[in-house]
Coordinates of C-alpha atoms in Angstrom, one line a residue:
Chain A
M1087 CA 0.3 33.1 -12.8
T1088 CA 0.4 30.4 -15.3
K1089 CA -2.8 28.0 -14.8
I1090 CA -2.2 24.4 -14.6
R1091 CA -4.1 22.8 -17.6
A1092 CA -6.0 20.0 -16.2
A1093 CA -8.0 17.6 -18.0
I1094 CA -10.3 14.5 -16.4
V1095 CA -10.4 11.0 -17.6
G1096 CA -13.6 9.4 -16.6
Y1097 CA -17.2 11.2 -15.9
G1098 CA -18.6 9.1 -12.9
N1099 CA -19.3 10.6 -9.6
L1100 CA -15.6 11.4 -9.0
G1101 CA -15.0 12.8 -12.3
K1102 CA -18.1 15.0 -12.0
S1103 CA -16.8 16.4 -8.5
V1104 CA -13.6 17.2 -9.8
E1105 CA -15.2 19.2 -12.6
K1106 CA -17.1 21.3 -10.2
L1107 CA -14.3 21.9 -7.5
I1108 CA -11.5 22.7 -10.3
T1109 CA -13.6 26.0 -10.5
Q1110 CA -12.7 26.8 -6.8
Q1111 CA -8.9 26.6 -7.5
P1112 CA -7.0 29.8 -8.7
D1113 CA -4.3 28.0 -10.2
M1114 CA -6.0 25.6 -12.4
E1115 CA -8.2 25.6 -15.5
L1116 CA -10.1 22.6 -16.9
V1117 CA -9.2 21.9 -20.6
G1118 CA -11.6 19.1 -21.3
I1119 CA -13.0 15.7 -20.3
F1120 CA -11.8 12.4 -21.8
S1121 CA -14.6 9.9 -22.2
R1122 CA -15.5 6.8 -24.0
R1123 CA -18.9 8.4 -24.6
D1124 CA -19.4 10.8 -27.5
T1125 CA -21.3 13.2 -25.6
L1126 CA -21.7 14.1 -21.8
D1127 CA -24.2 16.3 -20.0
T1128 CA -21.8 19.1 -19.4
D1129 CA -20.4 22.3 -20.8
T1130 CA -16.7 21.3 -20.6
P1131 CA -15.3 20.0 -23.8
V1132 CA -15.4 16.3 -24.3
F1133 CA -12.8 14.4 -26.1
N1134 CA -12.6 10.8 -27.2
V1135 CA -10.3 9.0 -24.6
A1136 CA -8.7 6.9 -27.5
E1137 CA -7.4 10.3 -28.8
V1138 CA -5.7 11.6 -25.7
E1139 CA -2.2 11.6 -27.4
K1140 CA -3.7 14.4 -29.8
H1141 CA -4.0 16.7 -26.7
T1142 CA -0.7 16.1 -25.2
D1143 CA 0.6 19.8 -25.7
D1144 CA -2.4 21.1 -24.2
V1145 CA -2.6 19.2 -21.0
D1146 CA -0.3 19.4 -18.1
L1147 CA -2.3 17.3 -15.5
L1148 CA -4.8 14.3 -15.9
F1149 CA -7.1 13.5 -13.2
L1150 CA -7.5 9.8 -13.5
C1151 CA -11.3 9.6 -12.2
M1152 CA -11.8 6.0 -13.2
G1153 CA -12.7 2.8 -11.2
S1154 CA -10.5 1.0 -9.2
A1155 CA -11.6 -2.6 -10.2
T1156 CA -10.1 -2.9 -13.5
D1157 CA -9.6 0.6 -15.5
I1158 CA -6.9 2.0 -13.2
P1159 CA -4.8 -1.1 -13.0
E1160 CA -5.2 -1.7 -17.0
Q1161 CA -5.2 1.9 -18.2
A1162 CA -3.4 4.3 -15.8
P1163 CA 0.1 3.5 -16.8
G1164 CA -0.8 4.5 -20.5
F1165 CA -2.1 7.9 -19.4
A1166 CA 1.4 8.7 -17.4
A1167 CA 3.2 8.5 -20.8
F1168 CA 1.2 11.8 -21.9
A1169 CA 1.1 14.1 -18.7
C1170 CA 1.6 14.3 -15.0
T1171 CA -1.3 12.1 -13.4
V1172 CA -3.2 11.7 -10.0
D1173 CA -5.2 8.9 -9.2
T1174 CA -7.6 7.6 -6.3
Y1175 CA -6.8 3.9 -6.6
D1176 CA -8.1 2.3 -3.6
N1177 CA -7.1 -1.3 -3.6
H1178 CA -4.9 -1.0 -0.7
R1179 CA -3.2 -4.3 -1.0
D1180 CA -2.1 -3.6 -4.6
I1181 CA -0.8 0.0 -4.1
P1182 CA 2.8 -1.1 -3.9
R1183 CA 2.6 -2.8 -7.2
H1184 CA 0.6 0.0 -8.7
R1185 CA 3.1 2.5 -7.5
Q1186 CA 6.0 0.6 -9.5
V1187 CA 4.2 0.2 -12.6
M1188 CA 3.4 4.0 -12.5
D1189 CA 6.8 4.9 -11.5
E1190 CA 8.4 3.1 -14.8
A1191 CA 5.7 4.7 -17.0
A1192 CA 6.1 8.3 -15.6
R1193 CA 9.7 8.0 -15.5
A1194 CA 10.0 7.0 -18.9
A1195 CA 8.0 9.8 -20.0
G1196 CA 9.6 12.5 -17.8
N1197 CA 6.3 12.8 -15.8
V1198 CA 5.3 12.8 -12.1
A1199 CA 2.4 10.3 -11.2
V1200 CA 0.8 10.9 -7.5
V1201 CA -0.9 7.6 -6.8
A1202 CA -3.8 6.5 -4.2
T1203 CA -4.9 10.0 -3.3
G1204 CA -8.3 10.6 -1.7
W1205 CA -9.0 9.9 2.0
D1206 CA -8.5 6.4 2.5
P1207 CA -5.9 5.5 1.1
G1208 CA -4.9 9.3 1.2
M1209 CA -5.2 11.6 4.2
F1210 CA -5.9 8.7 6.6
S1211 CA -2.7 7.0 5.4
I1212 CA -0.8 10.4 6.0
N1213 CA -2.1 10.6 9.5
R1214 CA -1.4 6.7 10.3
V1215 CA 2.2 7.5 9.4
Y1216 CA 2.6 10.7 11.2
G1217 CA 0.7 9.2 14.4
A1218 CA 3.1 6.1 14.5
A1219 CA 6.1 8.2 13.8
L1220 CA 5.2 10.5 16.7
L1221 CA 4.4 7.9 19.3
A1222 CA 6.7 5.1 19.4
D1223 CA 5.1 3.1 22.0
R1224 CA 1.6 3.0 20.7
Q1225 CA -1.7 1.6 19.5
Q1226 CA -3.4 2.8 16.4
H1227 CA -7.0 2.3 15.1
T1228 CA -8.7 3.5 12.0
F1229 CA -12.8 3.8 12.1
W1230 CA -14.8 4.5 9.1
G1231 CA -18.1 5.9 9.0
P1232 CA -20.9 6.9 9.3
G1233 CA -20.8 5.9 5.7
L1234 CA -23.2 4.7 3.2
S1235 CA -22.4 0.8 2.4
Q1236 CA -23.4 0.2 -0.9
G1237 CA -23.1 -3.7 -0.8
H1238 CA -25.2 -3.7 2.6
S1239 CA -27.9 -1.4 1.2
D1240 CA -28.3 -3.7 -1.8
A1241 CA -28.7 -6.6 0.6
L1242 CA -31.3 -4.8 2.4
R1243 CA -33.2 -4.0 -1.0
R1244 CA -33.4 -7.7 -2.0
I1245 CA -35.5 -8.5 1.1
D1246 CA -39.1 -9.1 0.0
G1247 CA -41.2 -6.0 0.8
V1248 CA -38.7 -3.5 1.1
Q1249 CA -39.4 -0.4 -1.1
K1250 CA -36.3 1.7 -0.4
A1251 CA -33.3 1.2 2.0
V1252 CA -29.7 2.2 2.8
Q1253 CA -27.4 1.1 5.3
Y1254 CA -24.6 3.1 7.2
T1255 CA -21.7 1.6 8.9
L1256 CA -20.5 3.7 11.8
P1257 CA -18.1 3.3 14.6
S1258 CA -19.5 2.2 17.9
E1259 CA -19.1 5.0 20.5
E1260 CA -17.7 2.6 23.1
A1261 CA -15.2 1.3 20.8
L1262 CA -14.0 5.1 19.8
E1263 CA -13.8 6.0 23.4
K1264 CA -11.7 2.7 24.2
A1265 CA -9.4 3.3 21.2
R1266 CA -9.0 7.1 22.5
R1267 CA -8.0 5.5 26.0
G1268 CA -5.6 3.0 24.3
E1269 CA -7.7 0.1 25.4
A1270 CA -9.0 -1.1 22.1
G1271 CA -6.1 -3.6 21.3
G1272 CA -8.3 -6.8 21.0
L1273 CA -11.3 -5.4 19.1
T1274 CA -12.4 -6.7 16.0
G1275 CA -14.3 -5.0 13.1
K1276 CA -17.5 -6.6 14.4
Q1277 CA -17.1 -5.0 17.8
T1278 CA -15.9 -1.4 16.7
H1279 CA -18.5 -0.7 14.1
K1280 CA -22.2 -0.9 14.0
R1281 CA -24.8 -1.1 11.2
Q1282 CA -27.7 1.3 10.8
C1283 CA -30.3 0.5 8.5
F1284 CA -33.1 2.9 7.3
V1285 CA -35.9 1.1 5.6
V1286 CA -39.1 2.0 3.8
A1287 CA -41.8 -0.8 3.8
P1288 CA -45.4 -1.4 4.6
E1289 CA -45.9 -1.4 8.2
S1290 CA -47.5 -4.9 8.3
E1291 CA -44.2 -6.2 7.1
H1292 CA -41.9 -4.4 9.7
E1293 CA -41.3 -7.3 12.2
R1294 CA -40.5 -9.7 9.5
I1295 CA -38.3 -7.6 7.7
E1296 CA -36.4 -6.6 10.7
N1297 CA -35.9 -10.1 11.6
E1298 CA -34.7 -11.0 8.2
I1299 CA -31.9 -8.3 8.4
R1300 CA -30.7 -9.2 11.9
T1301 CA -30.4 -13.1 10.8
M1302 CA -28.8 -12.2 7.4
A1303 CA -25.5 -14.2 7.8
D1304 CA -22.2 -12.5 6.8
Y1305 CA -24.1 -9.1 6.5
F1306 CA -25.6 -8.4 9.8
V1307 CA -25.1 -11.5 12.4
G1308 CA -22.5 -10.6 14.9
Y1309 CA -22.6 -6.8 14.5
E1310 CA -24.6 -4.3 16.6
V1311 CA -27.4 -3.6 14.2
E1312 CA -30.0 -0.8 14.3
V1313 CA -33.2 -0.8 12.2
N1314 CA -35.2 2.1 11.4
F1315 CA -38.4 2.1 9.4
I1316 CA -39.2 5.7 8.1
D1317 CA -41.7 7.1 5.6
E1318 CA -40.8 7.5 1.9
A1319 CA -40.7 11.4 2.2
T1320 CA -38.2 11.2 5.1
F1321 CA -36.1 8.7 3.0
D1322 CA -36.0 11.0 0.0
S1323 CA -35.1 14.0 2.0
E1324 CA -32.5 12.6 4.4
H1325 CA -31.1 9.4 2.8
T1326 CA -30.1 10.0 -0.7
G1327 CA -26.7 11.4 -0.1
M1328 CA -23.2 9.9 0.1
P1329 CA -21.9 10.9 3.4
H1330 CA -18.9 9.2 4.9
G1331 CA -15.8 9.9 7.0
G1332 CA -14.1 8.3 10.0
H1333 CA -11.1 8.6 12.5
V1334 CA -7.5 7.5 12.8
I1335 CA -6.7 7.5 16.4
T1336 CA -3.3 6.8 17.8
T1337 CA -2.6 6.6 21.4
G1338 CA 0.7 6.6 22.9
D1339 CA 2.7 6.2 26.2
T1340 CA 5.7 8.3 26.9
G1341 CA 6.7 6.6 30.3
G1342 CA 3.4 6.7 32.2
F1343 CA 1.8 9.6 30.5
H1344 CA -1.0 9.1 27.9
H1345 CA -1.3 11.1 24.6
T1346 CA -4.0 10.8 22.0
V1347 CA -3.7 12.0 18.5
E1348 CA -7.1 11.8 16.6
Y1349 CA -7.7 12.8 12.7
T1350 CA -11.6 13.0 12.0
L1351 CA -13.5 13.3 8.8
K1352 CA -17.1 14.1 8.6
L1353 CA -18.0 14.1 4.8
D1354 CA -21.5 15.2 3.6
R1355 CA -20.4 13.8 0.1
N1356 CA -17.7 11.3 -0.3
P1357 CA -16.8 11.9 -3.9
D1358 CA -16.5 15.7 -3.3
F1359 CA -14.0 15.2 -0.8
T1360 CA -12.1 12.4 -2.4
A1361 CA -11.8 14.9 -5.5
S1362 CA -10.6 17.6 -3.1
S1363 CA -7.8 15.4 -2.1
Q1364 CA -7.1 14.5 -5.7
I1365 CA -7.0 18.0 -6.8
A1366 CA -4.6 19.1 -4.1
F1367 CA -2.3 16.1 -5.0
G1368 CA -2.7 16.9 -8.6
R1369 CA -1.2 20.3 -7.9
A1370 CA 1.6 18.5 -6.2
A1371 CA 2.3 16.4 -9.2
Y1372 CA 2.7 19.2 -11.5
R1373 CA 4.9 21.0 -8.9
L1374 CA 7.3 18.2 -8.5
K1375 CA 7.6 17.8 -12.1
E1376 CA 8.3 21.6 -12.4
A1377 CA 10.9 21.0 -9.6
G1378 CA 12.7 18.5 -11.9
Q1379 CA 11.4 15.3 -10.3
T1380 CA 9.9 12.3 -12.3
G1381 CA 8.2 9.0 -11.5
A1382 CA 5.5 8.0 -8.9
F1383 CA 4.7 9.4 -5.5
T1384 CA 2.5 8.1 -2.8
V1385 CA 0.8 10.6 -0.4
L1386 CA 3.7 10.0 2.1
E1387 CA 6.4 11.3 -0.1
V1388 CA 4.8 14.7 -0.8
A1389 CA 5.6 17.5 1.4
P1390 CA 2.5 19.3 2.8
Y1391 CA 3.1 22.7 1.4
L1392 CA 2.9 21.2 -2.4
L1393 CA -0.8 20.8 -1.8
S1394 CA -1.5 24.4 -1.4
P1395 CA -1.9 27.1 -4.0
T1396 CA -0.5 29.5 -1.6
P1397 CA 3.2 30.4 -1.8
L1398 CA 5.5 28.7 0.6
D1399 CA 6.5 31.9 2.2
D1400 CA 3.1 33.0 2.9
L1401 CA 2.0 29.7 4.4
I1402 CA 5.0 29.7 6.8
A1403 CA 3.9 33.4 7.7
R1404 CA 0.3 32.5 8.0
D1405 CA 0.0 28.8 9.3
V1406 CA 3.3 27.8 10.9
Chain B
M1125 CA 21.5 0.1 10.5
T1126 CA 23.8 2.7 11.4
K1127 CA 22.3 4.6 14.4
I1128 CA 21.8 8.3 14.4
R1129 CA 24.2 9.7 16.8
A1130 CA 22.1 12.5 18.6
A1131 CA 23.0 15.0 21.4
I1132 CA 20.8 17.3 23.2
V1133 CA 21.5 21.0 24.0
G1134 CA 19.7 22.2 27.1
Y1135 CA 18.4 20.2 30.0
G1136 CA 14.8 21.7 31.0
N1137 CA 11.8 19.8 30.6
L1138 CA 11.8 19.5 26.9
G1139 CA 15.7 18.0 27.1
K1140 CA 14.6 15.5 29.7
S1141 CA 11.6 14.6 27.6
V1142 CA 13.9 14.0 24.4
E1143 CA 16.5 12.1 26.8
K1144 CA 13.7 9.9 27.8
L1145 CA 12.0 9.2 24.4
I1146 CA 15.3 8.5 22.6
T1147 CA 15.6 5.2 24.2
Q1148 CA 12.3 4.3 22.5
Q1149 CA 13.6 4.9 19.0
P1150 CA 15.2 2.0 17.2
D1151 CA 17.4 4.1 15.0
M1152 CA 19.0 6.6 17.2
E1153 CA 21.4 6.7 20.1
L1154 CA 21.9 9.5 22.6
V1155 CA 25.8 10.6 22.7
G1156 CA 25.5 13.3 25.3
I1157 CA 23.9 16.3 26.7
F1158 CA 25.5 19.9 26.2
S1159 CA 24.8 22.1 29.2
R1160 CA 26.1 25.3 30.7
R1161 CA 26.2 23.4 34.1
D1162 CA 29.1 21.0 34.9
T1163 CA 26.8 18.1 36.3
L1164 CA 23.4 17.2 35.8
D1165 CA 21.3 14.7 37.6
T1166 CA 21.4 12.1 34.7
D1167 CA 23.7 9.1 33.5
T1168 CA 24.1 10.4 30.1
P1169 CA 27.5 12.0 29.6
V1170 CA 27.5 15.8 30.0
F1171 CA 29.5 18.3 28.1
N1172 CA 30.3 21.7 28.2
V1173 CA 28.3 23.6 25.8
A1174 CA 31.1 25.9 25.1
E1175 CA 33.1 22.9 23.7
V1176 CA 30.6 21.7 21.2
E1177 CA 33.2 22.0 18.3
K1178 CA 35.1 19.1 20.1
H1179 CA 32.2 16.7 19.4
T1180 CA 31.8 17.5 15.8
D1181 CA 32.7 14.0 14.6
D1182 CA 30.8 12.3 16.8
V1183 CA 27.4 13.8 16.6
D1184 CA 25.0 13.7 13.5
L1185 CA 22.2 15.7 15.1
L1186 CA 21.6 18.2 17.7
F1187 CA 18.3 18.6 19.5
L1188 CA 18.2 22.2 20.4
C1189 CA 16.0 22.1 23.5
M1190 CA 16.7 25.8 24.5
G1191 CA 14.2 28.4 25.4
S1192 CA 12.4 30.5 22.4
A1193 CA 12.6 33.7 24.3
T1194 CA 16.5 34.4 23.8
D1195 CA 18.4 31.2 23.6
I1196 CA 17.2 30.1 20.3
P1197 CA 17.5 33.1 18.3
E1198 CA 20.9 33.9 19.8
Q1199 CA 22.3 30.7 19.8
A1200 CA 20.7 28.1 17.3
P1201 CA 22.6 29.6 14.0
G1202 CA 25.8 28.7 15.6
F1203 CA 24.9 25.2 16.3
A1204 CA 23.8 24.6 12.7
A1205 CA 27.6 25.1 11.9
F1206 CA 28.5 21.9 13.8
A1207 CA 25.7 19.1 12.8
C1208 CA 22.2 18.8 11.7
T1209 CA 19.8 20.7 14.0
V1210 CA 16.2 20.5 15.0
D1211 CA 14.4 22.9 17.2
T1212 CA 11.1 24.0 18.7
Y1213 CA 11.1 27.6 18.4
D1214 CA 7.6 28.8 18.8
N1215 CA 7.6 32.5 18.5
H1216 CA 5.2 32.3 15.5
R1217 CA 5.7 35.7 14.2
D1218 CA 9.4 35.4 14.1
I1219 CA 9.8 32.0 12.5
P1220 CA 10.3 33.2 8.9
R1221 CA 13.3 35.2 9.9
H1222 CA 14.5 32.3 12.0
R1223 CA 14.1 30.1 9.1
Q1224 CA 16.2 32.5 6.9
V1225 CA 19.0 32.7 9.5
M1226 CA 19.2 28.9 10.1
D1227 CA 19.1 28.3 6.2
E1228 CA 22.2 30.3 5.9
A1229 CA 24.2 28.9 8.8
A1230 CA 23.1 25.4 7.7
R1231 CA 23.7 25.7 4.1
A1232 CA 27.2 27.2 4.8
A1233 CA 28.1 24.1 6.7
G1234 CA 26.4 21.6 4.5
N1235 CA 23.8 20.7 7.1
V1236 CA 20.1 20.6 7.5
A1237 CA 18.3 22.6 10.1
V1238 CA 14.5 21.8 10.7
V1239 CA 12.9 24.7 12.5
A1240 CA 9.8 25.3 14.7
T1241 CA 8.6 21.7 15.3
G1242 CA 6.5 20.4 18.2
W1243 CA 2.7 20.7 18.0
D1244 CA 2.0 24.3 17.6
P1245 CA 3.9 25.3 15.7
G1246 CA 4.5 21.9 14.5
M1247 CA 1.7 19.2 13.8
F1248 CA -1.1 21.9 14.1
S1249 CA 0.9 24.0 11.4
I1250 CA 0.7 21.0 9.0
N1251 CA -3.0 20.4 9.7
R1252 CA -3.7 24.0 9.0
V1253 CA -2.2 23.8 5.8
Y1254 CA -3.6 20.5 4.8
G1255 CA -7.0 21.6 5.8
A1256 CA -7.0 24.8 3.9
A1257 CA -5.3 23.0 0.7
L1258 CA -8.1 20.5 0.7
L1259 CA -11.2 22.9 1.1
A1260 CA -10.9 25.9 -1.0
D1261 CA -14.3 27.4 0.4
R1262 CA -13.5 27.1 4.0
Q1263 CA -13.2 28.5 7.6
Q1264 CA -10.7 27.1 10.0
H1265 CA -10.2 27.6 13.6
T1266 CA -7.6 26.6 16.0
F1267 CA -8.6 25.8 19.7
W1268 CA -6.0 25.3 22.4
G1269 CA -6.5 23.2 25.5
P1270 CA -7.5 21.8 28.1
G1271 CA -3.7 23.3 28.9
L1272 CA -2.0 24.7 32.0
S1273 CA -1.6 28.4 31.6
Q1274 CA 1.5 29.4 33.5
G1275 CA 0.8 32.9 33.5
H1276 CA -2.6 32.7 34.8
S1277 CA -1.8 30.2 37.6
D1278 CA 0.8 32.7 38.8
A1279 CA -1.9 35.3 38.9
L1280 CA -4.2 33.1 41.1
R1281 CA -1.5 32.4 43.4
R1282 CA -0.8 36.1 44.0
I1283 CA -4.3 36.5 45.7
D1284 CA -4.2 36.7 49.3
G1285 CA -5.0 33.3 51.0
V1286 CA -4.4 31.2 48.1
Q1287 CA -2.2 28.3 49.0
K1288 CA -2.1 26.4 45.6
A1289 CA -3.7 27.0 42.3
V1290 CA -3.7 26.2 38.7
Q1291 CA -5.5 27.4 35.7
Y1292 CA -6.4 25.5 32.6
T1293 CA -7.6 27.2 29.5
L1294 CA -9.9 25.0 27.5
P1295 CA -12.0 25.4 24.4
S1296 CA -15.7 26.1 24.9
E1297 CA -17.8 23.2 23.8
E1298 CA -20.2 25.6 22.2
A1299 CA -17.4 27.3 20.2
L1300 CA -16.0 23.8 19.2
E1301 CA -19.5 22.9 17.9
K1302 CA -19.8 26.0 16.2
A1303 CA -16.6 25.5 14.5
R1304 CA -17.4 22.1 13.2
R1305 CA -20.6 23.4 11.8
G1306 CA -18.6 26.2 10.2
E1307 CA -20.5 28.9 11.9
A1308 CA -17.7 30.2 14.3
G1309 CA -16.6 32.9 12.0
G1310 CA -16.7 36.2 14.0
L1311 CA -15.9 34.5 17.5
T1312 CA -12.9 36.0 19.3
G1313 CA -10.5 34.2 21.7
K1314 CA -12.7 35.2 24.7
Q1315 CA -15.8 33.5 23.2
T1316 CA -14.0 30.4 21.9
H1317 CA -12.0 29.6 25.3
K1318 CA -12.9 29.3 29.0
R1319 CA -10.8 29.5 32.1
Q1320 CA -11.0 26.7 34.5
C1321 CA -9.4 27.4 38.1
F1322 CA -8.4 24.8 40.6
V1323 CA -7.8 26.5 44.0
V1324 CA -6.7 25.3 47.6
A1325 CA -7.7 27.8 50.2
P1326 CA -9.2 28.0 53.7
E1327 CA -13.1 27.7 53.3
S1328 CA -13.8 31.0 55.1
E1329 CA -11.9 32.7 52.1
H1330 CA -13.4 31.0 49.4
E1331 CA -16.1 33.7 48.5
R1332 CA -13.8 36.8 48.4
I1333 CA -11.0 34.7 46.5
E1334 CA -13.7 33.7 43.8
N1335 CA -14.6 37.2 43.6
E1336 CA -11.2 38.5 43.3
I1337 CA -10.5 36.0 40.4
R1338 CA -13.8 36.8 38.4
T1339 CA -13.1 40.5 38.7
M1340 CA -9.2 40.4 37.7
A1341 CA -8.9 42.7 34.6
D1342 CA -7.0 41.4 31.4
Y1343 CA -6.9 37.8 33.0
F1344 CA -10.4 36.6 33.6
V1345 CA -13.0 39.5 33.1
G1346 CA -15.0 38.6 29.8
Y1347 CA -14.0 35.0 29.9
E1348 CA -16.2 32.2 31.0
V1349 CA -14.7 31.4 34.2
E1350 CA -15.1 28.1 36.4
V1351 CA -13.6 28.2 39.9
N1352 CA -13.2 25.0 41.8
F1353 CA -11.9 25.0 45.5
I1354 CA -10.4 21.4 46.2
D1355 CA -8.4 20.2 49.3
E1356 CA -4.5 19.8 49.0
A1357 CA -4.4 16.3 48.7
T1358 CA -6.8 16.1 45.5
F1359 CA -4.5 19.2 44.1
D1360 CA -1.5 17.2 44.6
S1361 CA -2.6 14.1 43.0
E1362 CA -4.3 15.5 40.0
H1363 CA -3.1 18.9 39.1
T1364 CA 0.6 18.9 39.1
G1365 CA 1.1 17.5 35.5
M1366 CA 1.5 19.5 32.5
P1367 CA -1.5 18.6 30.2
H1368 CA -2.2 20.3 27.0
G1369 CA -3.7 19.7 23.6
G1370 CA -6.1 21.3 21.2
H1371 CA -8.0 21.1 17.9
V1372 CA -7.6 22.5 14.3
I1373 CA -11.0 22.5 12.7
T1374 CA -11.3 23.0 9.1
T1375 CA -15.0 23.3 7.5
G1376 CA -15.5 23.6 3.8
D1377 CA -18.3 23.6 1.4
T1378 CA -18.3 21.9 -1.9
G1379 CA -21.4 23.4 -3.7
G1380 CA -24.1 22.9 -1.0
F1381 CA -22.1 20.0 0.7
H1382 CA -20.3 20.3 4.1
H1383 CA -17.2 18.8 5.2
T1384 CA -15.3 18.9 8.5
V1385 CA -11.8 17.9 9.0
E1386 CA -10.6 17.9 12.7
Y1387 CA -7.3 17.2 14.1
T1388 CA -7.1 16.7 17.9
L1389 CA -4.5 16.3 20.5
K1390 CA -5.1 15.4 24.2
L1391 CA -1.8 15.4 25.6
D1392 CA -0.9 14.3 29.3
R1393 CA 2.5 15.8 29.3
N1394 CA 3.2 18.8 27.0
P1395 CA 7.0 18.6 26.9
D1396 CA 6.7 14.8 26.1
F1397 CA 4.7 15.3 23.0
T1398 CA 6.8 18.5 22.0
A1399 CA 9.7 16.1 22.0
S1400 CA 8.3 13.3 20.3
S1401 CA 7.7 15.7 17.3
Q1402 CA 11.0 17.0 17.6
I1403 CA 12.5 13.7 17.6
A1404 CA 10.6 12.7 14.6
F1405 CA 11.7 15.8 12.6
G1406 CA 15.2 15.4 14.0
R1407 CA 15.2 12.0 11.9
A1408 CA 13.9 13.9 8.9
A1409 CA 16.9 16.5 9.4
Y1410 CA 19.4 13.5 9.1
R1411 CA 17.8 11.9 6.2
L1412 CA 17.5 15.1 4.3
K1413 CA 21.0 15.5 4.7
E1414 CA 21.8 12.0 3.8
A1415 CA 19.6 12.6 0.5
G1416 CA 22.1 15.7 -0.3
Q1417 CA 19.8 18.3 1.1
T1418 CA 21.2 21.4 2.9
G1419 CA 19.7 24.5 4.6
A1420 CA 16.6 24.9 6.7
F1421 CA 13.2 23.4 6.5
T1422 CA 9.9 24.0 8.2
V1423 CA 7.6 21.2 9.0
L1424 CA 5.6 22.1 5.9
E1425 CA 8.6 21.0 3.6
V1426 CA 9.1 17.8 5.2
A1427 CA 7.4 14.7 3.4
P1428 CA 5.4 12.5 6.3
Y1429 CA 7.5 9.3 5.5
L1430 CA 10.6 10.9 6.5
L1431 CA 9.4 11.1 10.1
S1432 CA 9.2 7.4 10.6
P1433 CA 11.9 5.0 11.2
T1434 CA 9.9 2.5 9.3
P1435 CA 11.4 2.0 5.7
L1436 CA 9.2 3.8 3.0
D1437 CA 8.1 0.5 1.1
D1438 CA 6.9 -1.1 4.5
L1439 CA 5.1 2.1 5.2
I1440 CA 3.2 1.9 1.7
A1441 CA 2.4 -1.9 2.2
R1442 CA 1.3 -1.1 5.9
D1443 CA -0.3 2.4 6.1
V1444 CA -1.2 3.5 2.7

């Protein structure tokens, strides 16, 4: 089998996860990492991102592991000129525009760009569409978490006396049960999620700190809030990861009969799973181009078998 | 919008569910039902199944709602000559052969046949492939139930003194939890599922009947078995439905980090949900033909957006 020659653009958490997980893929090899920095702490060859056109002949697929805030919108179309691309652009409202721009760039170069992969957008998007297509008379809810919230963790750390802190957002069990019964119709985000804080601080300050948390407008007021004070050793061993996940729940009525479809992710390390999805859809980008396609594809436009390194006939025999 | 002109072949539980649920589809109309019987208890036009060729010009899509034991293997290829087809053939081991035969028949006629839709095969197949494609270093388990088992219910009813009885097969909670932790590797079907019986019988017979159930070789010995004696009114109100469902659980390791992907179905009425899937994939069959495709497709080869009556651009704006 000719391996897909892949390269990574950007070397933050996501790029590092892709680098690690490509080694698990039987059909891919990692050619190098394109970065603005001259040296990176890795054994993978590092190339200057400004010289990507020098490597066009050696690379089939670019994993665009850049930030969604400005890098992806500004730079992604340029990369689509050089090779197939796959990104994890996660600005939901802007995805139609991004797809359009990437479509033009990829089409002009005869490449395929798969956009907005990962898990939300990504696997959750797919499950929203499947759930809604299966159940015409339906309710659908997406829940996120338990997941680390960077902004809320920062807010906790700004409180006087707080030494270390993290905040996880998680679905309320009651709201999940309501969604499964199709009774979560009028619920807002504040009613469906709770905020769980783990804080390291001197014991004499606990009462004041807890009060400051519970009364912090915009961040915590109106939510179910749980404040846990823990010691530093517990914090360091249990609360330095990047867990995330969630649920897409679709319920439907078929003339008096209730049906529940639920897709659940429980992820110990958010960037690793986002990278897992990006890698699978990167494979699909390459295979779509091999099949003569060009242009941009969202995850909704990619047939499931294209994500797998296993040949279609084997998948049909094993998994259907 | 031109509506998809659909017809149903076969009028058992599945055909009746398709008939009911087509009315919920904005883009389909039901032209008629093809049956071996002259009259059916329905307001839908009924046609003789031997005269299907007379209706070729009026029908875009045939829902093949026939049995998997003999009808689908014998008759499905013939129908692919007349229109696009979608079936729920569920003989897993024979699906590669069935796809091949349907591919030849559909291709020769310029039609599209989507094969083996429903939920297992069907949505569970898709989730097995997605789960495995996302997590290279993985374990994967499928659990079925709580679901009515016809064969085991019949076995209960053959016991002397049993007036009414049903048997549900359901996953053991312990096995589910092990699968979610990636620790269910060596478990067999007997260890992962339990058998739940609801029996109506005279009280004086309970002890003997329970003993006969628990010692019934092949059916109950070796399983975790729960026997519940209930009164006839409870039986009639709570145990005459056709519930089913299950879980596809994939766990994976990304270098010391654990990830769980779980797809769960909880279905009050098995044929209604099977029909829901068949209808969505029937829509895809029609659209694939409109796009110039011919031949047979498994659910793995159909991009998710093709299942939805909502235009792609709207799906991208709403669900991605």
